[in-house]
mmCIF file of C-alpha atoms in Angstrom:
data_model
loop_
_atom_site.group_PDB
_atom_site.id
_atom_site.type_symbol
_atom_site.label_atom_id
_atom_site.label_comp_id
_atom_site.label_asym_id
_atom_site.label_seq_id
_atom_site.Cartn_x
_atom_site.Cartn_y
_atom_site.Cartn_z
ATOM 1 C CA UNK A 283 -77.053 -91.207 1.597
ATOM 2 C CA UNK A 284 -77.410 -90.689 5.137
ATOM 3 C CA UNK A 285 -80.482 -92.564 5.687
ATOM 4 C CA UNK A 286 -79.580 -95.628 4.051
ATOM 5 C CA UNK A 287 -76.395 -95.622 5.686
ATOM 6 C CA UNK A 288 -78.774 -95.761 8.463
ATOM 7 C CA UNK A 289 -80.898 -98.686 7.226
ATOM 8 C CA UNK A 290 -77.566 -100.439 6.440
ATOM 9 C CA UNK A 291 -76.499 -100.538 9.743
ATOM 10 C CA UNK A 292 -79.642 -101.023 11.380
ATOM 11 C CA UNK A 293 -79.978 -104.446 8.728
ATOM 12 C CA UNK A 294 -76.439 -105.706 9.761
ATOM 13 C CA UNK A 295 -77.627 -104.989 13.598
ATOM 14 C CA UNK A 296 -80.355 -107.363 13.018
ATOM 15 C CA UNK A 297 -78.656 -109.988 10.700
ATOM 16 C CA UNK A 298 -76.118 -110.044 13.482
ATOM 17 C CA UNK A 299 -78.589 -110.204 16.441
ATOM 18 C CA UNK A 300 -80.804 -112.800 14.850
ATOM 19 C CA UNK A 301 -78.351 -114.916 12.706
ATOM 20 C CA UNK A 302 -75.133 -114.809 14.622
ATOM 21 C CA UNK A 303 -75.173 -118.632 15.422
ATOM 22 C CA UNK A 304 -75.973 -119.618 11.859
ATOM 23 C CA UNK A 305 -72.782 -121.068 10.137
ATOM 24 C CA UNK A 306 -74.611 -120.537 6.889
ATOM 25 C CA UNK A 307 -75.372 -116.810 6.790
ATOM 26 C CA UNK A 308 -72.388 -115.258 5.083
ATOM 27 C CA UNK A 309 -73.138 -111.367 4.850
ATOM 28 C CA UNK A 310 -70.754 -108.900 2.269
ATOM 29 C CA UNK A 311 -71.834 -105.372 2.308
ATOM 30 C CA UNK A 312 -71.068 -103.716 -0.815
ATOM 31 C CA UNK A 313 -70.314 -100.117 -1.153
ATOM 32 C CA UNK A 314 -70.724 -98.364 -4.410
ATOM 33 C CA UNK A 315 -69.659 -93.884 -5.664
ATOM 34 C CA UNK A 316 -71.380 -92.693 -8.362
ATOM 35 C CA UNK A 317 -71.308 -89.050 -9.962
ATOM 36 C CA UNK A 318 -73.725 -86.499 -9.567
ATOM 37 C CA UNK A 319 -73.773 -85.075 -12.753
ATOM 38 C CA UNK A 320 -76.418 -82.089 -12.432
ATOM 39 C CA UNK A 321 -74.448 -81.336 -9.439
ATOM 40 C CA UNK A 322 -71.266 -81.165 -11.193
ATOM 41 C CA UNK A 323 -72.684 -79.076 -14.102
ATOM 42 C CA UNK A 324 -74.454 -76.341 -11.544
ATOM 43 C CA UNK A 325 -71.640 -76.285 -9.736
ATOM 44 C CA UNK A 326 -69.285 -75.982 -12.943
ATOM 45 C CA UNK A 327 -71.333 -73.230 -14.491
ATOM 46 C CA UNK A 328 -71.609 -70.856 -12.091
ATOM 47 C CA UNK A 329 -67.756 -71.190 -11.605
ATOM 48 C CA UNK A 330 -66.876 -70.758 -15.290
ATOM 49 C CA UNK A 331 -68.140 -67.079 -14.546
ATOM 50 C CA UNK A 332 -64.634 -66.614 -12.254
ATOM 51 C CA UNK A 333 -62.562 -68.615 -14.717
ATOM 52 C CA UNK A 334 -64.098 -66.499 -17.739
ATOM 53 C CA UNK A 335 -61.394 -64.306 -19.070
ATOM 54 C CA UNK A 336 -58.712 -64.148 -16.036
ATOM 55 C CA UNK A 337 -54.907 -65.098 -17.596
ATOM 56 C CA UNK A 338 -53.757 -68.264 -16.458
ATOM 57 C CA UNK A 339 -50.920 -70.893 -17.034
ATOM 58 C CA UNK A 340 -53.104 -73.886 -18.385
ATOM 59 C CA UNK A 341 -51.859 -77.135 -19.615
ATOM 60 C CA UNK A 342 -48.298 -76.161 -19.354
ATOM 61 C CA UNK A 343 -49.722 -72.943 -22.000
ATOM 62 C CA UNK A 344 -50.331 -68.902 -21.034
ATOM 63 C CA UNK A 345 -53.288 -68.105 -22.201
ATOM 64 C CA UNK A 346 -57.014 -66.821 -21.014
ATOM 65 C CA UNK A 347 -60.314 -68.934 -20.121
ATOM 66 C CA UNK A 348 -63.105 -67.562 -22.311
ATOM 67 C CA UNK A 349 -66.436 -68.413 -23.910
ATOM 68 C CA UNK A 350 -66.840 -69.211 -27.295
ATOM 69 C CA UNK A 351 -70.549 -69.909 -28.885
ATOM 70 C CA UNK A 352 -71.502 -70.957 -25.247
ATOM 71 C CA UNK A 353 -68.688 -73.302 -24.812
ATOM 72 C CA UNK A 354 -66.409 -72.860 -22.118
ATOM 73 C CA UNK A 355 -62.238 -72.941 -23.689
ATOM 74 C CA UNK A 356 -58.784 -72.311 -22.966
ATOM 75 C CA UNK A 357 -57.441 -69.894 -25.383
ATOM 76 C CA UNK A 358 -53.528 -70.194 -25.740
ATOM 77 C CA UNK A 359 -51.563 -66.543 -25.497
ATOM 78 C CA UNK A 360 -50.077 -66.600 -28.964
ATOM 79 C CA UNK A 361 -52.819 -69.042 -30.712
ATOM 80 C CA UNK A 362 -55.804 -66.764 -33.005
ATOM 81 C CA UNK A 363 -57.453 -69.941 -33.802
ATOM 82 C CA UNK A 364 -56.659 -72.781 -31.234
ATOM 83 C CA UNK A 365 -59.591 -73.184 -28.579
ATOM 84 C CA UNK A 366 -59.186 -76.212 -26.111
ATOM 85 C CA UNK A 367 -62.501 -76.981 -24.437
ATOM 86 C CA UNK A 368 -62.566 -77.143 -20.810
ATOM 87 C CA UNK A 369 -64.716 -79.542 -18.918
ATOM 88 C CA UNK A 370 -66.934 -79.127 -16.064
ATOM 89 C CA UNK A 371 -64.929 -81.418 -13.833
ATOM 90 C CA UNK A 372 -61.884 -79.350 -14.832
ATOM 91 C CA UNK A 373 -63.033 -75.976 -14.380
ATOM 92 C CA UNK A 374 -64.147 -77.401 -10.676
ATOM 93 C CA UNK A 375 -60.537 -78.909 -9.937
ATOM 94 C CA UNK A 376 -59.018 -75.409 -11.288
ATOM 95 C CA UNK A 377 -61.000 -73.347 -9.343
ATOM 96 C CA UNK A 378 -60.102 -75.988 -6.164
ATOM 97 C CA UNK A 379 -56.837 -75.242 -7.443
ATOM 98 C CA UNK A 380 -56.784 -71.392 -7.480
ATOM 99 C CA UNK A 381 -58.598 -71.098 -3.952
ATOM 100 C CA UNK A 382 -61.880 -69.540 -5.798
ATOM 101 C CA UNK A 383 -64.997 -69.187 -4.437
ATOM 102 C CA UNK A 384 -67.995 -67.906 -5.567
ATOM 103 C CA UNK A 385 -69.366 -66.683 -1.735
ATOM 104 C CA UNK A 386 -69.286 -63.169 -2.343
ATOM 105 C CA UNK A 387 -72.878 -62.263 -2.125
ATOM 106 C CA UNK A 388 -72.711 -59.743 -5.146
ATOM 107 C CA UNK A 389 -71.300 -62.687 -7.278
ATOM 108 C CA UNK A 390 -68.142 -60.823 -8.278
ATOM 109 C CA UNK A 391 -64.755 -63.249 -7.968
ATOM 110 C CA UNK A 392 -63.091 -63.088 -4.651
ATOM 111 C CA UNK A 393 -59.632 -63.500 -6.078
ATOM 112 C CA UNK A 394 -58.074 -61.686 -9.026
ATOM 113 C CA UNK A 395 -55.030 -61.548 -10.818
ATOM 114 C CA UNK A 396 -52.718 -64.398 -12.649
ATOM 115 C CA UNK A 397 -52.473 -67.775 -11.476
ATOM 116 C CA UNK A 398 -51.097 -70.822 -12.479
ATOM 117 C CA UNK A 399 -53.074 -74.058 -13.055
#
């Protein structure tokens, strides 16, 4: 991102040094944000780890984060069969949220306890 940032401006130094006199030359520089997916789902999975059964107010519910088959959910407190899944963007914005981290160098979860999402 950097280096065409780079290339950007050294393009609009030029079109401008060149092509400054030229009532023609109309230049629009276009800007465009895109997702980094893998990124997300890295990032997401090794966070799920923290999230993975710690009580927590979710969706206006009580309930616990766990994993079921491999999918991350939200089990509500009083629900035996209700599972809502839980999204890699979400589990990111929840742990942004809560304040966790996963910096300790053992990989344990910095924070414990109940929070509310």
């Amino acid at each position: 991102v950097e280096k065409r940032a780079e290339v950007c401006w050294r393009l609009l130094q030029f079109l401008e040094h060149r092509c400054r006199k030229n009532r023609n030359l109309d230049v629009a520089v276009q800007h465009s944000i895109w997702y980094d997916y893998e990124k997300i789902e890295k990032d997401a999975d090794r966070m799920k780890c923290l999230l993975a059964g710690r009580s927590c107010t979710y969706g206006s519910k009580d309930g616990k984060f766990l994993f079921d088959d491999g999918i991350f959910c939200f089990r509500p407190k009083y629900a035996k069969r209700q599972l809502y899944r839980v999204s890699d963007s979400e589990v990111l914005a929840l742990c942004w949220k809560l304040g966790l981290t996963d910096d300790a160098a053992d990989g344990s979860p910095l924070a414990t306890g109940r929070h509310s999402a």
